[in-house]
Amino acid sequence: MTDSYDYTAEGSAQRLSCVVKDARTHVKELERLCGELGHEVGLLKKERSELIADPGLEARIVDMSTERDSLLSEVGNLSTDLDTLAQAQTARGVLDAASGNAMREIHVQLSRAEKEAKRSLRRKEERDEARARLAELESRLEDVEKSRVGWGQRRGVLETEVRDLEVRVEREKDGSGAKEAFALERQQWEKERMALLDRAVRDEQALDVAKDPDTAGTDQKLRRQLEEYKAEVESQGKYAEQADATIKALEVDVNRLNKELENARKAGRRTKAQSHAGEQAPQEDMQAEIDALKEDMDGLVYKRDAYQAESNEVRAELVKFSKECSEAGKVQEEMKRMEKDMAILADRAQHAEEKYIST
């Protein structure tokens, strides 16, 4: 749009420069004609002297009087033409004023174009900001989804723990499952104890057999293993004694597990309610932000339509201005033609006046 304004202004300036060049050319042509007329005046004076000496001067004077009358008539016509010339000069002044108005109008249009560019830049920045906000909201929505998945996993773990506690309570109510498990564990401990004792005996025998000095390191290693095995056997015996006390404490633990199960159920319900509330609150916030973003987008669409309407008005004014410039060009061409006619009339008037003076 700015390029079209520059092109119109440059064209007007070129046309005005052409008018100035034509005027200078006419002035030079008038100077040349004045020189020729001066030469012709000298010739006419010379002819006048010859005519005075000519015996047929009277007849020629009569002819010249007739020619004088015709020249006077032509001078009157030239006066009318001079009035036309004055009107043409007035029209030229109007054209100059119109050119000034056109330049001012061009500056106004350029200012409007700059404002429109700034508005477009501001709209672009608003769109970028809206896109950034949308990306942020999408990121927050992903975080909420991940949090919801985490809450779901935690709820699943709690439900699994509750089911395990329920199964354990059911098994501990009659105590049979625990007693059978303890009996099996005790048998396993006895087997491991016997195996450890056998290994300890074999290790002692190996120590007795190892007499070589090179086997001193191996001897120490076997002794350490034997001590570890003995300590483990003693710990297994202590563990068996503690198991008897544990069986008696199982009945007490049954009641405690019932209470823990009830507490776990309550905690599960509270956790479920908290997770639901924790998921619902971010979703409500996210929905509110999405609604606000939609309102912002609607506002941007409304602004875009308003800017588009204003841009269409500017384009219509530009078309109108182009038409006015075209009409101004036509007027300028008419002025050039009138200037040429005025130059011809001025030449004829000067020639007639000099001819009249010479007579």
Tab-separated table of C-alpha atoms in Angstrom, residues 102-308:
chain	number	residue	atom	x	y	z
A	102	ALA	CA	-3.049	15.533	-3.077
A	103	MET	CA	0.324	15.502	-1.313
A	104	ARG	CA	-1.358	16.148	2.015
A	105	GLU	CA	-3.812	13.371	1.284
A	106	ILE	CA	-0.887	11.071	0.478
A	107	HIS	CA	0.699	11.891	3.846
A	108	VAL	CA	-2.617	11.164	5.564
A	109	GLN	CA	-2.905	7.838	3.760
A	110	LEU	CA	0.681	6.977	4.700
A	111	SER	CA	-0.078	7.747	8.345
A	112	ARG	CA	-3.114	5.492	8.174
A	113	ALA	CA	-1.035	2.743	6.600
A	114	GLU	CA	1.545	3.023	9.398
A	115	LYS	CA	-1.234	2.806	11.992
A	116	GLU	CA	-2.638	-0.256	10.237
A	117	ALA	CA	0.838	-1.872	10.262
A	118	LYS	CA	1.159	-1.186	14.001
A	119	ARG	CA	-2.290	-2.693	14.571
A	120	SER	CA	-1.325	-5.769	12.572
A	121	LEU	CA	1.851	-6.131	14.653
A	122	ARG	CA	-0.148	-5.774	17.861
A	123	ARG	CA	-2.657	-8.391	16.647
A	124	LYS	CA	0.237	-10.744	15.831
A	125	GLU	CA	1.668	-10.276	19.334
A	126	GLU	CA	-1.766	-10.999	20.839
A	127	ARG	CA	-2.058	-14.168	18.740
A	128	ASP	CA	1.430	-15.290	19.846
A	129	GLU	CA	0.526	-14.632	23.479
A	130	ALA	CA	-2.696	-16.627	23.067
A	131	ARG	CA	-0.744	-19.524	21.539
A	132	ALA	CA	1.732	-19.421	24.450
A	133	ARG	CA	-1.114	-19.474	26.967
A	134	LEU	CA	-2.726	-22.374	25.125
A	135	ALA	CA	0.566	-24.309	25.191
A	136	GLU	CA	0.899	-23.599	28.927
A	137	LEU	CA	-2.648	-24.817	29.544
A	138	GLU	CA	-1.975	-27.978	27.564
A	139	SER	CA	1.175	-28.585	29.637
A	140	ARG	CA	-0.762	-28.090	32.857
A	141	LEU	CA	-3.469	-30.431	31.574
A	142	GLU	CA	-0.815	-33.085	30.917
A	143	ASP	CA	0.500	-32.603	34.477
A	144	VAL	CA	-3.035	-33.056	35.819
A	145	GLU	CA	-3.424	-36.234	33.759
A	146	LYS	CA	-0.122	-37.578	35.124
A	147	SER	CA	-1.189	-36.680	38.673
A	148	ARG	CA	-4.488	-38.450	38.139
A	149	VAL	CA	-2.651	-41.555	36.916
A	150	GLY	CA	-0.425	-41.406	40.023
A	151	TRP	CA	-3.461	-41.129	42.286
A	152	GLY	CA	-5.004	-44.087	40.482
A	153	GLN	CA	-1.883	-46.176	40.998
A	154	ARG	CA	-1.735	-45.227	44.665
A	155	ARG	CA	-5.393	-46.104	45.067
A	156	GLY	CA	-4.705	-49.482	43.448
A	157	VAL	CA	-1.837	-50.114	45.878
A	158	LEU	CA	-4.057	-49.217	48.828
A	159	GLU	CA	-6.808	-51.500	47.570
A	160	THR	CA	-4.262	-54.335	47.215
A	161	GLU	CA	-3.046	-53.746	50.783
A	162	VAL	CA	-6.624	-53.768	52.037
A	163	ARG	CA	-7.313	-57.063	50.278
A	164	ASP	CA	-4.112	-58.558	51.716
A	165	LEU	CA	-5.124	-57.433	55.190
A	166	GLU	CA	-8.575	-58.928	54.742
A	167	VAL	CA	-7.081	-62.269	53.671
A	168	ARG	CA	-4.625	-62.185	56.558
A	169	VAL	CA	-7.391	-61.419	59.041
A	170	GLU	CA	-9.514	-64.247	57.702
A	171	ARG	CA	-6.611	-66.635	58.082
A	172	GLU	CA	-5.692	-65.363	61.536
A	173	LYS	CA	-9.231	-65.653	62.912
A	174	ASP	CA	-9.029	-69.414	63.447
A	175	GLY	CA	-5.221	-69.489	63.874
A	176	SER	CA	-4.908	-72.733	61.922
A	177	GLY	CA	-3.191	-71.203	58.940
A	178	ALA	CA	-0.606	-69.469	61.093
A	179	LYS	CA	0.079	-72.596	63.179
A	180	GLU	CA	0.524	-74.774	60.094
A	181	ALA	CA	2.833	-72.198	58.559
A	182	PHE	CA	4.837	-71.998	61.795
A	183	ALA	CA	5.124	-75.799	61.978
A	184	LEU	CA	6.404	-75.934	58.417
A	185	GLU	CA	8.841	-73.116	59.108
A	186	ARG	CA	10.079	-74.894	62.274
A	187	GLN	CA	10.675	-78.098	60.329
A	188	GLN	CA	12.602	-76.121	57.755
A	189	TRP	CA	14.655	-74.500	60.490
A	190	GLU	CA	15.492	-77.925	61.974
A	191	LYS	CA	16.606	-79.188	58.581
A	192	GLU	CA	18.786	-76.131	58.036
A	193	ARG	CA	20.169	-76.506	61.593
A	194	MET	CA	21.167	-80.123	60.972
A	195	ALA	CA	22.710	-79.223	57.646
A	196	LEU	CA	24.693	-76.446	59.279
A	197	LEU	CA	25.924	-78.795	62.004
A	198	ASP	CA	27.006	-81.325	59.391
A	199	ARG	CA	28.891	-78.657	57.525
A	200	ALA	CA	30.501	-77.506	60.772
A	201	VAL	CA	31.709	-81.036	61.519
A	202	ARG	CA	33.098	-81.416	58.018
A	203	ASP	CA	34.851	-78.094	58.291
A	204	GLU	CA	36.441	-79.080	61.624
A	205	GLN	CA	37.635	-82.313	60.090
A	206	ALA	CA	39.096	-80.390	57.171
A	207	LEU	CA	40.910	-78.106	59.604
A	208	ASP	CA	42.416	-81.049	61.396
A	209	VAL	CA	43.617	-82.553	58.139
A	210	ALA	CA	45.105	-79.278	56.856
A	211	LYS	CA	48.692	-79.419	58.190
A	212	ASP	CA	50.522	-77.679	55.352
A	213	PRO	CA	51.782	-74.104	56.082
A	214	ASP	CA	50.597	-73.019	52.626
A	215	THR	CA	47.067	-73.696	53.707
A	216	ALA	CA	47.187	-71.231	56.612
A	217	GLY	CA	44.964	-68.756	54.757
A	218	THR	CA	42.477	-71.478	53.911
A	219	ASP	CA	42.515	-72.622	57.546
A	220	GLN	CA	41.632	-69.161	58.791
A	221	LYS	CA	38.870	-68.850	56.212
A	222	LEU	CA	37.355	-72.186	57.241
A	223	ARG	CA	37.539	-71.204	60.913
A	224	ARG	CA	35.679	-67.962	60.167
A	225	GLN	CA	33.015	-69.896	58.262
A	226	LEU	CA	32.696	-72.341	61.175
A	227	GLU	CA	32.197	-69.496	63.636
A	228	GLU	CA	29.592	-67.952	61.355
A	229	TYR	CA	27.760	-71.261	61.059
A	230	LYS	CA	27.797	-71.717	64.848
A	231	ALA	CA	26.441	-68.203	65.334
A	232	GLU	CA	23.732	-68.847	62.774
A	233	VAL	CA	22.739	-72.116	64.494
A	234	GLU	CA	22.494	-70.307	67.822
A	235	SER	CA	20.400	-67.560	66.253
A	236	GLN	CA	18.109	-70.164	64.707
A	237	GLY	CA	17.614	-71.734	68.130
A	238	LYS	CA	16.798	-68.378	69.650
A	239	TYR	CA	14.434	-67.709	66.761
A	240	ALA	CA	12.639	-71.003	67.463
A	241	GLU	CA	12.194	-70.007	71.091
A	242	GLN	CA	10.843	-66.652	70.053
A	243	ALA	CA	8.438	-68.370	67.645
A	244	ASP	CA	6.652	-70.027	70.556
A	245	ALA	CA	5.985	-66.604	72.017
A	246	THR	CA	4.947	-65.346	68.593
A	247	ILE	CA	2.251	-68.015	68.287
A	248	LYS	CA	0.747	-66.810	71.542
A	249	ALA	CA	0.874	-63.219	70.339
A	250	LEU	CA	-0.927	-64.053	67.090
A	251	GLU	CA	-4.305	-64.065	68.777
A	252	VAL	CA	-3.600	-60.582	70.092
A	253	ASP	CA	-2.490	-59.529	66.630
A	254	VAL	CA	-5.797	-60.732	65.125
A	255	ASN	CA	-7.714	-58.086	67.016
A	256	ARG	CA	-5.079	-55.518	66.157
A	257	LEU	CA	-5.273	-56.460	62.458
A	258	ASN	CA	-9.058	-56.090	62.524
A	259	LYS	CA	-8.624	-52.575	63.824
A	260	GLU	CA	-5.926	-51.859	61.201
A	261	LEU	CA	-8.218	-53.182	58.476
A	262	GLU	CA	-10.975	-50.856	59.553
A	263	ASN	CA	-8.547	-47.947	59.709
A	264	ALA	CA	-7.174	-48.878	56.265
A	265	ARG	CA	-10.695	-48.900	54.830
A	266	LYS	CA	-11.360	-45.480	56.309
A	267	ALA	CA	-8.013	-44.200	55.002
A	268	GLY	CA	-8.796	-45.670	51.579
A	269	ARG	CA	-12.129	-43.872	51.481
A	270	ARG	CA	-10.486	-40.616	52.569
A	271	THR	CA	-7.707	-41.038	50.002
A	272	LYS	CA	-10.243	-41.753	47.295
A	273	ALA	CA	-12.238	-38.661	48.228
A	274	GLN	CA	-9.057	-36.545	48.335
A	275	SER	CA	-7.868	-37.881	44.985
A	276	HIS	CA	-11.273	-37.172	43.462
A	277	ALA	CA	-11.264	-33.652	44.908
A	278	GLY	CA	-7.623	-33.177	43.870
A	279	GLU	CA	-8.482	-34.199	40.314
A	280	GLN	CA	-11.685	-32.195	40.155
A	281	ALA	CA	-10.194	-28.889	41.377
A	282	PRO	CA	-7.405	-28.708	38.714
A	283	GLN	CA	-9.935	-29.773	36.079
A	284	GLU	CA	-12.282	-26.964	37.125
A	285	ASP	CA	-9.376	-24.478	37.066
A	286	MET	CA	-8.318	-25.811	33.670
A	287	GLN	CA	-11.870	-25.498	32.318
A	288	ALA	CA	-12.104	-21.932	33.624
A	289	GLU	CA	-8.809	-21.026	31.936
A	290	ILE	CA	-9.943	-22.695	28.697
A	291	ASP	CA	-13.202	-20.707	28.796
A	292	ALA	CA	-11.225	-17.500	29.392
A	293	LEU	CA	-8.967	-18.371	26.468
A	294	LYS	CA	-12.006	-18.945	24.243
A	295	GLU	CA	-13.350	-15.528	25.244
A	296	ASP	CA	-9.968	-13.990	24.382
A	297	MET	CA	-10.023	-15.735	20.995
A	298	ASP	CA	-13.554	-14.413	20.343
A	299	GLY	CA	-12.331	-10.917	21.221
A	300	LEU	CA	-9.422	-11.317	18.809
A	301	VAL	CA	-11.807	-12.429	16.043
A	302	TYR	CA	-13.994	-9.360	16.687
A	303	LYS	CA	-10.943	-7.065	16.555
A	304	ARG	CA	-9.799	-8.760	13.354
A	305	ASP	CA	-13.188	-8.123	11.702
A	306	ALA	CA	-13.104	-4.471	12.810
A	307	TYR	CA	-9.573	-4.022	11.461
A	308	GLN	CA	-10.609	-5.707	8.207
